[in-house]
Amino acid sequence: MISAVSRHSVQITPELLLRAYRAGLFPMAESRDAGQLYWLDPELRGILPLDGFHLSRRLARTVLSGGFRVTADTAFAATIAQCAAPAPGREDSWINPEIEALFTMLHRQGHGHSIEVWQGEELVGGLYGVAQGGAFFGESMFSRARDASKVALVQLVARLRLGGFTLLDTQFVTGHLGQFGAAEIPRAAYRRRLSQALEQPARWLPQPAGLEDEIRAMRQA
C-alpha cells in the first residue's frame, strides 16, 4: 500500500526536500501538468542491495564493451527532462516542472546527481537521484536505446560501491529493477537502514579510479 502523507501547502525548498528524504519521504506529482506535489511514505519501500546486485554476463559485456559513452553530472537538466518526457507505454509523468526545478537546484548544490549514457553526441539513457551520507535516493531513469538505462544503473551501482554508500533507495520495485535484485522491505526496516546509511561518510565519485574493475567484481559476486 502507498501512503500519501499530504499535499504541500507551503513552498518546497531544496533544504526542505533534503529533510524530507532524511525522514523517509519523497515527493511526486499526479501528472506532468499537476500544480501540486504530495509526499509519499510507502508501507513497503523498494531498495536495491549494493552487495547483492545481479549483473548478468551479457550486460557486463555490454557495459565494458565501449559501445556507450558514460558520464556523470555533465547533463543533469537534460537527463531529468528526458525522464519526464513521454515514452511508449508512459505517455504521462509524475515529474512536473516544480520537481525539475527543485532537483536541478539540488544538483547545483552538490546533492543531485545524474548518470548519462551516450551514443556519439546523442543522450540515449540515464538516471538521476539524490545523495545524502551513505544513502542514494534513485528517482527516475530513461532509455532511448537498447540497454541504455541498464548501463546507467550498473554504472551508478559501481560508483556507489566505490564511494562507500550502503543504501540505494528505489522507492518502488518494478520488473525492470527486480531483475537486478531489488526488493521491498517494510517501512520500519527501511527507516532503520536509512538512519544507519545517513551516518556513513560516503563520497559521490563522478569518475572514480577502478570503475571497470569494480564492474567486473560485481559480475563475479
JSON list of N, CA and C in Angstrom, two decimals, residues 121-190:
[
{"chain": "A", "resi": 121, "resn": "GLU", "atom": "N", "xyz": [27.04, 11.81, -29.88]},
{"chain": "A", "resi": 121, "resn": "GLU", "atom": "CA", "xyz": [26.66, 13.02, -29.14]},
{"chain": "A", "resi": 121, "resn": "GLU", "atom": "C", "xyz": [25.20, 12.99, -28.70]},
{"chain": "A", "resi": 122, "resn": "GLU", "atom": "N", "xyz": [24.53, 11.84, -28.88]},
{"chain": "A", "resi": 122, "resn": "GLU", "atom": "CA", "xyz": [23.11, 11.71, -28.52]},
{"chain": "A", "resi": 122, "resn": "GLU", "atom": "C", "xyz": [22.96, 11.09, -27.15]},
{"chain": "A", "resi": 123, "resn": "LEU", "atom": "N", "xyz": [22.19, 11.75, -26.29]},
{"chain": "A", "resi": 123, "resn": "LEU", "atom": "CA", "xyz": [21.88, 11.23, -24.96]},
{"chain": "A", "resi": 123, "resn": "LEU", "atom": "C", "xyz": [20.78, 10.18, -25.10]},
{"chain": "A", "resi": 124, "resn": "VAL", "atom": "N", "xyz": [21.11, 8.91, -24.88]},
{"chain": "A", "resi": 124, "resn": "VAL", "atom": "CA", "xyz": [20.17, 7.82, -25.14]},
{"chain": "A", "resi": 124, "resn": "VAL", "atom": "C", "xyz": [19.70, 7.12, -23.87]},
{"chain": "A", "resi": 125, "resn": "GLY", "atom": "N", "xyz": [20.24, 7.47, -22.73]},
{"chain": "A", "resi": 125, "resn": "GLY", "atom": "CA", "xyz": [19.82, 6.84, -21.49]},
{"chain": "A", "resi": 125, "resn": "GLY", "atom": "C", "xyz": [20.40, 7.57, -20.31]},
{"chain": "A", "resi": 126, "resn": "GLY", "atom": "N", "xyz": [19.83, 7.31, -19.14]},
{"chain": "A", "resi": 126, "resn": "GLY", "atom": "CA", "xyz": [20.37, 7.94, -17.94]},
{"chain": "A", "resi": 126, "resn": "GLY", "atom": "C", "xyz": [19.44, 7.81, -16.76]},
{"chain": "A", "resi": 127, "resn": "LEU", "atom": "N", "xyz": [19.89, 8.32, -15.65]},
{"chain": "A", "resi": 127, "resn": "LEU", "atom": "CA", "xyz": [19.11, 8.32, -14.42]},
{"chain": "A", "resi": 127, "resn": "LEU", "atom": "C", "xyz": [19.57, 9.48, -13.56]},
{"chain": "A", "resi": 128, "resn": "TYR", "atom": "N", "xyz": [18.77, 9.79, -12.54]},
{"chain": "A", "resi": 128, "resn": "TYR", "atom": "CA", "xyz": [19.17, 10.84, -11.61]},
{"chain": "A", "resi": 128, "resn": "TYR", "atom": "C", "xyz": [18.66, 10.51, -10.22]},
{"chain": "A", "resi": 129, "resn": "GLY", "atom": "N", "xyz": [19.24, 11.14, -9.22]},
{"chain": "A", "resi": 129, "resn": "GLY", "atom": "CA", "xyz": [18.82, 10.92, -7.84]},
{"chain": "A", "resi": 129, "resn": "GLY", "atom": "C", "xyz": [19.54, 11.88, -6.92]},
{"chain": "A", "resi": 130, "resn": "VAL", "atom": "N", "xyz": [19.44, 11.60, -5.63]},
{"chain": "A", "resi": 130, "resn": "VAL", "atom": "CA", "xyz": [19.97, 12.48, -4.59]},
{"chain": "A", "resi": 130, "resn": "VAL", "atom": "C", "xyz": [20.85, 11.67, -3.65]},
{"chain": "A", "resi": 131, "resn": "ALA", "atom": "N", "xyz": [21.99, 12.23, -3.27]},
{"chain": "A", "resi": 131, "resn": "ALA", "atom": "CA", "xyz": [22.90, 11.59, -2.33]},
{"chain": "A", "resi": 131, "resn": "ALA", "atom": "C", "xyz": [22.92, 12.36, -1.02]},
{"chain": "A", "resi": 132, "resn": "GLN", "atom": "N", "xyz": [22.81, 11.63, 0.08]},
{"chain": "A", "resi": 132, "resn": "GLN", "atom": "CA", "xyz": [22.99, 12.19, 1.42]},
{"chain": "A", "resi": 132, "resn": "GLN", "atom": "C", "xyz": [23.66, 11.13, 2.27]},
{"chain": "A", "resi": 133, "resn": "GLY", "atom": "N", "xyz": [24.77, 11.48, 2.90]},
{"chain": "A", "resi": 133, "resn": "GLY", "atom": "CA", "xyz": [25.50, 10.49, 3.67]},
{"chain": "A", "resi": 133, "resn": "GLY", "atom": "C", "xyz": [25.83, 9.30, 2.80]},
{"chain": "A", "resi": 134, "resn": "GLY", "atom": "N", "xyz": [25.54, 8.09, 3.30]},
{"chain": "A", "resi": 134, "resn": "GLY", "atom": "CA", "xyz": [25.76, 6.89, 2.53]},
{"chain": "A", "resi": 134, "resn": "GLY", "atom": "C", "xyz": [24.52, 6.37, 1.86]},
{"chain": "A", "resi": 135, "resn": "ALA", "atom": "N", "xyz": [23.53, 7.23, 1.67]},
{"chain": "A", "resi": 135, "resn": "ALA", "atom": "CA", "xyz": [22.27, 6.85, 1.01]},
{"chain": "A", "resi": 135, "resn": "ALA", "atom": "C", "xyz": [22.16, 7.56, -0.33]},
{"chain": "A", "resi": 136, "resn": "PHE", "atom": "N", "xyz": [21.73, 6.81, -1.34]},
{"chain": "A", "resi": 136, "resn": "PHE", "atom": "CA", "xyz": [21.42, 7.40, -2.63]},
{"chain": "A", "resi": 136, "resn": "PHE", "atom": "C", "xyz": [19.95, 7.11, -2.93]},
{"chain": "A", "resi": 137, "resn": "PHE", "atom": "N", "xyz": [19.20, 8.18, -3.19]},
{"chain": "A", "resi": 137, "resn": "PHE", "atom": "CA", "xyz": [17.77, 8.07, -3.44]},
{"chain": "A", "resi": 137, "resn": "PHE", "atom": "C", "xyz": [17.54, 8.15, -4.95]},
{"chain": "A", "resi": 138, "resn": "GLY", "atom": "N", "xyz": [17.34, 7.01, -5.58]},
{"chain": "A", "resi": 138, "resn": "GLY", "atom": "CA", "xyz": [17.13, 6.98, -7.02]},
{"chain": "A", "resi": 138, "resn": "GLY", "atom": "C", "xyz": [15.75, 7.48, -7.37]},
{"chain": "A", "resi": 139, "resn": "GLU", "atom": "N", "xyz": [15.67, 8.36, -8.34]},
{"chain": "A", "resi": 139, "resn": "GLU", "atom": "CA", "xyz": [14.40, 8.99, -8.69]},
{"chain": "A", "resi": 139, "resn": "GLU", "atom": "C", "xyz": [13.78, 8.42, -9.97]},
{"chain": "A", "resi": 140, "resn": "SER", "atom": "N", "xyz": [14.48, 8.47, -11.06]},
{"chain": "A", "resi": 140, "resn": "SER", "atom": "CA", "xyz": [13.90, 8.02, -12.33]},
{"chain": "A", "resi": 140, "resn": "SER", "atom": "C", "xyz": [15.02, 7.72, -13.31]},
{"chain": "A", "resi": 141, "resn": "MET", "atom": "N", "xyz": [14.68, 6.93, -14.34]},
{"chain": "A", "resi": 141, "resn": "MET", "atom": "CA", "xyz": [15.64, 6.63, -15.40]},
{"chain": "A", "resi": 141, "resn": "MET", "atom": "C", "xyz": [14.90, 6.61, -16.73]},
{"chain": "A", "resi": 142, "resn": "PHE", "atom": "N", "xyz": [15.65, 6.69, -17.81]},
{"chain": "A", "resi": 142, "resn": "PHE", "atom": "CA", "xyz": [15.04, 6.63, -19.13]},
{"chain": "A", "resi": 142, "resn": "PHE", "atom": "C", "xyz": [15.96, 5.89, -20.07]},
{"chain": "A", "resi": 143, "resn": "SER", "atom": "N", "xyz": [15.40, 5.43, -21.18]},
{"chain": "A", "resi": 143, "resn": "SER", "atom": "CA", "xyz": [16.19, 4.72, -22.19]},
{"chain": "A", "resi": 143, "resn": "SER", "atom": "C", "xyz": [15.63, 5.02, -23.56]},
{"chain": "A", "resi": 144, "resn": "ARG", "atom": "N", "xyz": [16.51, 5.38, -24.48]},
{"chain": "A", "resi": 144, "resn": "ARG", "atom": "CA", "xyz": [16.14, 5.60, -25.88]},
{"chain": "A", "resi": 144, "resn": "ARG", "atom": "C", "xyz": [16.90, 4.64, -26.80]},
{"chain": "A", "resi": 145, "resn": "ALA", "atom": "N", "xyz": [17.64, 3.71, -26.20]},
{"chain": "A", "resi": 145, "resn": "ALA", "atom": "CA", "xyz": [18.37, 2.69, -26.96]},
{"chain": "A", "resi": 145, "resn": "ALA", "atom": "C", "xyz": [18.43, 1.43, -26.10]},
{"chain": "A", "resi": 146, "resn": "ARG", "atom": "N", "xyz": [18.53, 0.30, -26.75]},
{"chain": "A", "resi": 146, "resn": "ARG", "atom": "CA", "xyz": [18.54, -0.96, -26.01]},
{"chain": "A", "resi": 146, "resn": "ARG", "atom": "C", "xyz": [19.66, -0.96, -24.96]},
{"chain": "A", "resi": 147, "resn": "ASP", "atom": "N", "xyz": [19.29, -1.33, -23.74]},
{"chain": "A", "resi": 147, "resn": "ASP", "atom": "CA", "xyz": [20.20, -1.49, -22.61]},
{"chain": "A", "resi": 147, "resn": "ASP", "atom": "C", "xyz": [20.73, -0.18, -22.04]},
{"chain": "A", "resi": 148, "resn": "ALA", "atom": "N", "xyz": [20.33, 0.96, -22.57]},
{"chain": "A", "resi": 148, "resn": "ALA", "atom": "CA", "xyz": [20.92, 2.23, -22.13]},
{"chain": "A", "resi": 148, "resn": "ALA", "atom": "C", "xyz": [20.64, 2.51, -20.66]},
{"chain": "A", "resi": 149, "resn": "SER", "atom": "N", "xyz": [19.40, 2.30, -20.19]},
{"chain": "A", "resi": 149, "resn": "SER", "atom": "CA", "xyz": [19.11, 2.54, -18.78]},
{"chain": "A", "resi": 149, "resn": "SER", "atom": "C", "xyz": [19.76, 1.50, -17.90]},
{"chain": "A", "resi": 150, "resn": "LYS", "atom": "N", "xyz": [19.91, 0.27, -18.39]},
{"chain": "A", "resi": 150, "resn": "LYS", "atom": "CA", "xyz": [20.59, -0.77, -17.62]},
{"chain": "A", "resi": 150, "resn": "LYS", "atom": "C", "xyz": [22.07, -0.42, -17.45]},
{"chain": "A", "resi": 151, "resn": "VAL", "atom": "N", "xyz": [22.68, 0.08, -18.49]},
{"chain": "A", "resi": 151, "resn": "VAL", "atom": "CA", "xyz": [24.08, 0.52, -18.40]},
{"chain": "A", "resi": 151, "resn": "VAL", "atom": "C", "xyz": [24.21, 1.63, -17.37]},
{"chain": "A", "resi": 152, "resn": "ALA", "atom": "N", "xyz": [23.28, 2.57, -17.37]},
{"chain": "A", "resi": 152, "resn": "ALA", "atom": "CA", "xyz": [23.31, 3.66, -16.39]},
{"chain": "A", "resi": 152, "resn": "ALA", "atom": "C", "xyz": [23.22, 3.12, -14.98]},
{"chain": "A", "resi": 153, "resn": "LEU", "atom": "N", "xyz": [22.34, 2.13, -14.76]},
{"chain": "A", "resi": 153, "resn": "LEU", "atom": "CA", "xyz": [22.17, 1.57, -13.42]},
{"chain": "A", "resi": 153, "resn": "LEU", "atom": "C", "xyz": [23.43, 0.84, -12.96]},
{"chain": "A", "resi": 154, "resn": "VAL", "atom": "N", "xyz": [24.03, 0.05, -13.83]},
{"chain": "A", "resi": 154, "resn": "VAL", "atom": "CA", "xyz": [25.28, -0.64, -13.48]},
{"chain": "A", "resi": 154, "resn": "VAL", "atom": "C", "xyz": [26.36, 0.37, -13.12]},
{"chain": "A", "resi": 155, "resn": "GLN", "atom": "N", "xyz": [26.47, 1.42, -13.91]},
{"chain": "A", "resi": 155, "resn": "GLN", "atom": "CA", "xyz": [27.46, 2.45, -13.64]},
{"chain": "A", "resi": 155, "resn": "GLN", "atom": "C", "xyz": [27.19, 3.15, -12.31]},
{"chain": "A", "resi": 156, "resn": "LEU", "atom": "N", "xyz": [25.92, 3.39, -12.01]},
{"chain": "A", "resi": 156, "resn": "LEU", "atom": "CA", "xyz": [25.57, 4.00, -10.73]},
{"chain": "A", "resi": 156, "resn": "LEU", "atom": "C", "xyz": [26.00, 3.11, -9.58]},
{"chain": "A", "resi": 157, "resn": "VAL", "atom": "N", "xyz": [25.62, 1.83, -9.63]},
{"chain": "A", "resi": 157, "resn": "VAL", "atom": "CA", "xyz": [25.93, 0.92, -8.53]},
{"chain": "A", "resi": 157, "resn": "VAL", "atom": "C", "xyz": [27.43, 0.81, -8.32]},
{"chain": "A", "resi": 158, "resn": "ALA", "atom": "N", "xyz": [28.20, 0.74, -9.39]},
{"chain": "A", "resi": 158, "resn": "ALA", "atom": "CA", "xyz": [29.66, 0.66, -9.25]},
{"chain": "A", "resi": 158, "resn": "ALA", "atom": "C", "xyz": [30.21, 1.90, -8.55]},
{"chain": "A", "resi": 159, "resn": "ARG", "atom": "N", "xyz": [29.72, 3.07, -8.92]},
{"chain": "A", "resi": 159, "resn": "ARG", "atom": "CA", "xyz": [30.18, 4.30, -8.27]},
{"chain": "A", "resi": 159, "resn": "ARG", "atom": "C", "xyz": [29.79, 4.33, -6.80]},
{"chain": "A", "resi": 160, "resn": "LEU", "atom": "N", "xyz": [28.58, 3.89, -6.48]},
{"chain": "A", "resi": 160, "resn": "LEU", "atom": "CA", "xyz": [28.14, 3.91, -5.09]},
{"chain": "A", "resi": 160, "resn": "LEU", "atom": "C", "xyz": [28.98, 2.95, -4.24]},
{"chain": "A", "resi": 161, "resn": "ARG", "atom": "N", "xyz": [29.26, 1.78, -4.78]},
{"chain": "A", "resi": 161, "resn": "ARG", "atom": "CA", "xyz": [30.09, 0.83, -4.06]},
{"chain": "A", "resi": 161, "resn": "ARG", "atom": "C", "xyz": [31.49, 1.38, -3.81]},
{"chain": "A", "resi": 162, "resn": "LEU", "atom": "N", "xyz": [32.07, 1.98, -4.82]},
{"chain": "A", "resi": 162, "resn": "LEU", "atom": "CA", "xyz": [33.40, 2.55, -4.67]},
{"chain": "A", "resi": 162, "resn": "LEU", "atom": "C", "xyz": [33.41, 3.74, -3.71]},
{"chain": "A", "resi": 163, "resn": "GLY", "atom": "N", "xyz": [32.31, 4.46, -3.65]},
{"chain": "A", "resi": 163, "resn": "GLY", "atom": "CA", "xyz": [32.23, 5.65, -2.80]},
{"chain": "A", "resi": 163, "resn": "GLY", "atom": "C", "xyz": [31.84, 5.38, -1.36]},
{"chain": "A", "resi": 164, "resn": "GLY", "atom": "N", "xyz": [31.56, 4.12, -1.01]},
{"chain": "A", "resi": 164, "resn": "GLY", "atom": "CA", "xyz": [31.23, 3.79, 0.36]},
{"chain": "A", "resi": 164, "resn": "GLY", "atom": "C", "xyz": [29.76, 3.92, 0.72]},
{"chain": "A", "resi": 165, "resn": "PHE", "atom": "N", "xyz": [28.87, 4.00, -0.26]},
{"chain": "A", "resi": 165, "resn": "PHE", "atom": "CA", "xyz": [27.44, 4.06, 0.02]},
{"chain": "A", "resi": 165, "resn": "PHE", "atom": "C", "xyz": [26.94, 2.69, 0.49]},
{"chain": "A", "resi": 166, "resn": "THR", "atom": "N", "xyz": [25.89, 2.71, 1.29]},
{"chain": "A", "resi": 166, "resn": "THR", "atom": "CA", "xyz": [25.34, 1.46, 1.82]},
{"chain": "A", "resi": 166, "resn": "THR", "atom": "C", "xyz": [23.86, 1.27, 1.50]},
{"chain": "A", "resi": 167, "resn": "LEU", "atom": "N", "xyz": [23.20, 2.29, 0.98]},
{"chain": "A", "resi": 167, "resn": "LEU", "atom": "CA", "xyz": [21.77, 2.19, 0.69]},
{"chain": "A", "resi": 167, "resn": "LEU", "atom": "C", "xyz": [21.46, 2.81, -0.67]},
{"chain": "A", "resi": 168, "resn": "LEU", "atom": "N", "xyz": [20.80, 2.03, -1.53]},
{"chain": "A", "resi": 168, "resn": "LEU", "atom": "CA", "xyz": [20.25, 2.54, -2.79]},
{"chain": "A", "resi": 168, "resn": "LEU", "atom": "C", "xyz": [18.74, 2.39, -2.72]},
{"chain": "A", "resi": 169, "resn": "ASP", "atom": "N", "xyz": [18.07, 3.50, -2.52]},
{"chain": "A", "resi": 169, "resn": "ASP", "atom": "CA", "xyz": [16.61, 3.55, -2.39]},
{"chain": "A", "resi": 169, "resn": "ASP", "atom": "C", "xyz": [16.01, 3.67, -3.79]},
{"chain": "A", "resi": 170, "resn": "THR", "atom": "N", "xyz": [15.16, 2.72, -4.18]},
{"chain": "A", "resi": 170, "resn": "THR", "atom": "CA", "xyz": [14.50, 2.78, -5.48]},
{"chain": "A", "resi": 170, "resn": "THR", "atom": "C", "xyz": [13.04, 3.19, -5.36]},
{"chain": "A", "resi": 171, "resn": "GLN", "atom": "N", "xyz": [12.58, 3.48, -4.14]},
{"chain": "A", "resi": 171, "resn": "GLN", "atom": "CA", "xyz": [11.20, 3.88, -3.85]},
{"chain": "A", "resi": 171, "resn": "GLN", "atom": "C", "xyz": [10.23, 2.72, -4.05]},
{"chain": "A", "resi": 172, "resn": "PHE", "atom": "N", "xyz": [10.13, 2.23, -5.28]},
{"chain": "A", "resi": 172, "resn": "PHE", "atom": "CA", "xyz": [9.27, 1.09, -5.59]},
{"chain": "A", "resi": 172, "resn": "PHE", "atom": "C", "xyz": [10.09, 0.02, -6.31]},
{"chain": "A", "resi": 173, "resn": "VAL", "atom": "N", "xyz": [9.51, -1.15, -6.46]},
{"chain": "A", "resi": 173, "resn": "VAL", "atom": "CA", "xyz": [10.17, -2.23, -7.20]},
{"chain": "A", "resi": 173, "resn": "VAL", "atom": "C", "xyz": [9.37, -2.49, -8.47]},
{"chain": "A", "resi": 174, "resn": "THR", "atom": "N", "xyz": [10.02, -2.39, -9.60]},
{"chain": "A", "resi": 174, "resn": "THR", "atom": "CA", "xyz": [9.42, -2.70, -10.90]},
{"chain": "A", "resi": 174, "resn": "THR", "atom": "C", "xyz": [10.04, -4.00, -11.42]},
{"chain": "A", "resi": 175, "resn": "GLY", "atom": "N", "xyz": [9.46, -4.54, -12.47]},
{"chain": "A", "resi": 175, "resn": "GLY", "atom": "CA", "xyz": [10.05, -5.72, -13.09]},
{"chain": "A", "resi": 175, "resn": "GLY", "atom": "C", "xyz": [11.46, -5.44, -13.59]},
{"chain": "A", "resi": 176, "resn": "HIS", "atom": "N", "xyz": [11.65, -4.23, -14.09]},
{"chain": "A", "resi": 176, "resn": "HIS", "atom": "CA", "xyz": [12.97, -3.82, -14.58]},
{"chain": "A", "resi": 176, "resn": "HIS", "atom": "C", "xyz": [14.00, -3.88, -13.46]},
{"chain": "A", "resi": 177, "resn": "LEU", "atom": "N", "xyz": [13.65, -3.35, -12.28]},
{"chain": "A", "resi": 177, "resn": "LEU", "atom": "CA", "xyz": [14.58, -3.33, -11.16]},
{"chain": "A", "resi": 177, "resn": "LEU", "atom": "C", "xyz": [14.69, -4.69, -10.48]},
{"chain": "A", "resi": 178, "resn": "GLY", "atom": "N", "xyz": [13.60, -5.47, -10.52]},
{"chain": "A", "resi": 178, "resn": "GLY", "atom": "CA", "xyz": [13.61, -6.77, -9.87]},
{"chain": "A", "resi": 178, "resn": "GLY", "atom": "C", "xyz": [14.67, -7.69, -10.43]},
{"chain": "A", "resi": 179, "resn": "GLN", "atom": "N", "xyz": [14.95, -7.59, -11.72]},
{"chain": "A", "resi": 179, "resn": "GLN", "atom": "CA", "xyz": [15.95, -8.48, -12.33]},
{"chain": "A", "resi": 179, "resn": "GLN", "atom": "C", "xyz": [17.35, -8.22, -11.80]},
{"chain": "A", "resi": 180, "resn": "PHE", "atom": "N", "xyz": [17.57, -7.07, -11.17]},
{"chain": "A", "resi": 180, "resn": "PHE", "atom": "CA", "xyz": [18.87, -6.75, -10.61]},
{"chain": "A", "resi": 180, "resn": "PHE", "atom": "C", "xyz": [18.95, -7.04, -9.11]},
{"chain": "A", "resi": 181, "resn": "GLY", "atom": "N", "xyz": [17.86, -7.53, -8.52]},
{"chain": "A", "resi": 181, "resn": "GLY", "atom": "CA", "xyz": [17.87, -7.87, -7.11]},
{"chain": "A", "resi": 181, "resn": "GLY", "atom": "C", "xyz": [17.11, -6.91, -6.22]},
{"chain": "A", "resi": 182, "resn": "ALA", "atom": "N", "xyz": [16.40, -5.95, -6.79]},
{"chain": "A", "resi": 182, "resn": "ALA", "atom": "CA", "xyz": [15.61, -5.02, -5.98]},
{"chain": "A", "resi": 182, "resn": "ALA", "atom": "C", "xyz": [14.53, -5.78, -5.22]},
{"chain": "A", "resi": 183, "resn": "ALA", "atom": "N", "xyz": [14.25, -5.32, -4.00]},
{"chain": "A", "resi": 183, "resn": "ALA", "atom": "CA", "xyz": [13.26, -5.98, -3.15]},
{"chain": "A", "resi": 183, "resn": "ALA", "atom": "C", "xyz": [12.54, -4.94, -2.31]},
{"chain": "A", "resi": 184, "resn": "GLU", "atom": "N", "xyz": [11.39, -5.32, -1.80]},
{"chain": "A", "resi": 184, "resn": "GLU", "atom": "CA", "xyz": [10.61, -4.46, -0.92]},
{"chain": "A", "resi": 184, "resn": "GLU", "atom": "C", "xyz": [10.89, -4.84, 0.53]},
{"chain": "A", "resi": 185, "resn": "ILE", "atom": "N", "xyz": [11.02, -3.82, 1.38]},
{"chain": "A", "resi": 185, "resn": "ILE", "atom": "CA", "xyz": [11.15, -4.05, 2.81]},
{"chain": "A", "resi": 185, "resn": "ILE", "atom": "C", "xyz": [10.14, -3.16, 3.53]},
{"chain": "A", "resi": 186, "resn": "PRO", "atom": "N", "xyz": [9.71, -3.57, 4.73]},
{"chain": "A", "resi": 186, "resn": "PRO", "atom": "CA", "xyz": [8.72, -2.76, 5.47]},
{"chain": "A", "resi": 186, "resn": "PRO", "atom": "C", "xyz": [9.27, -1.38, 5.82]},
{"chain": "A", "resi": 187, "resn": "ARG", "atom": "N", "xyz": [8.35, -0.46, 5.99]},
{"chain": "A", "resi": 187, "resn": "ARG", "atom": "CA", "xyz": [8.72, 0.94, 6.27]},
{"chain": "A", "resi": 187, "resn": "ARG", "atom": "C", "xyz": [9.67, 1.06, 7.47]},
{"chain": "A", "resi": 188, "resn": "ALA", "atom": "N", "xyz": [9.38, 0.34, 8.55]},
{"chain": "A", "resi": 188, "resn": "ALA", "atom": "CA", "xyz": [10.22, 0.44, 9.74]},
{"chain": "A", "resi": 188, "resn": "ALA", "atom": "C", "xyz": [11.64, -0.05, 9.46]},
{"chain": "A", "resi": 189, "resn": "ALA", "atom": "N", "xyz": [11.77, -1.14, 8.70]},
{"chain": "A", "resi": 189, "resn": "ALA", "atom": "CA", "xyz": [13.09, -1.66, 8.36]},
{"chain": "A", "resi": 189, "resn": "ALA", "atom": "C", "xyz": [13.83, -0.67, 7.47]},
{"chain": "A", "resi": 190, "resn": "TYR", "atom": "N", "xyz": [13.11, -0.05, 6.55]},
{"chain": "A", "resi": 190, "resn": "TYR", "atom": "CA", "xyz": [13.73, 0.94, 5.68]},
{"chain": "A", "resi": 190, "resn": "TYR", "atom": "C", "xyz": [14.27, 2.10, 6.49]}
]
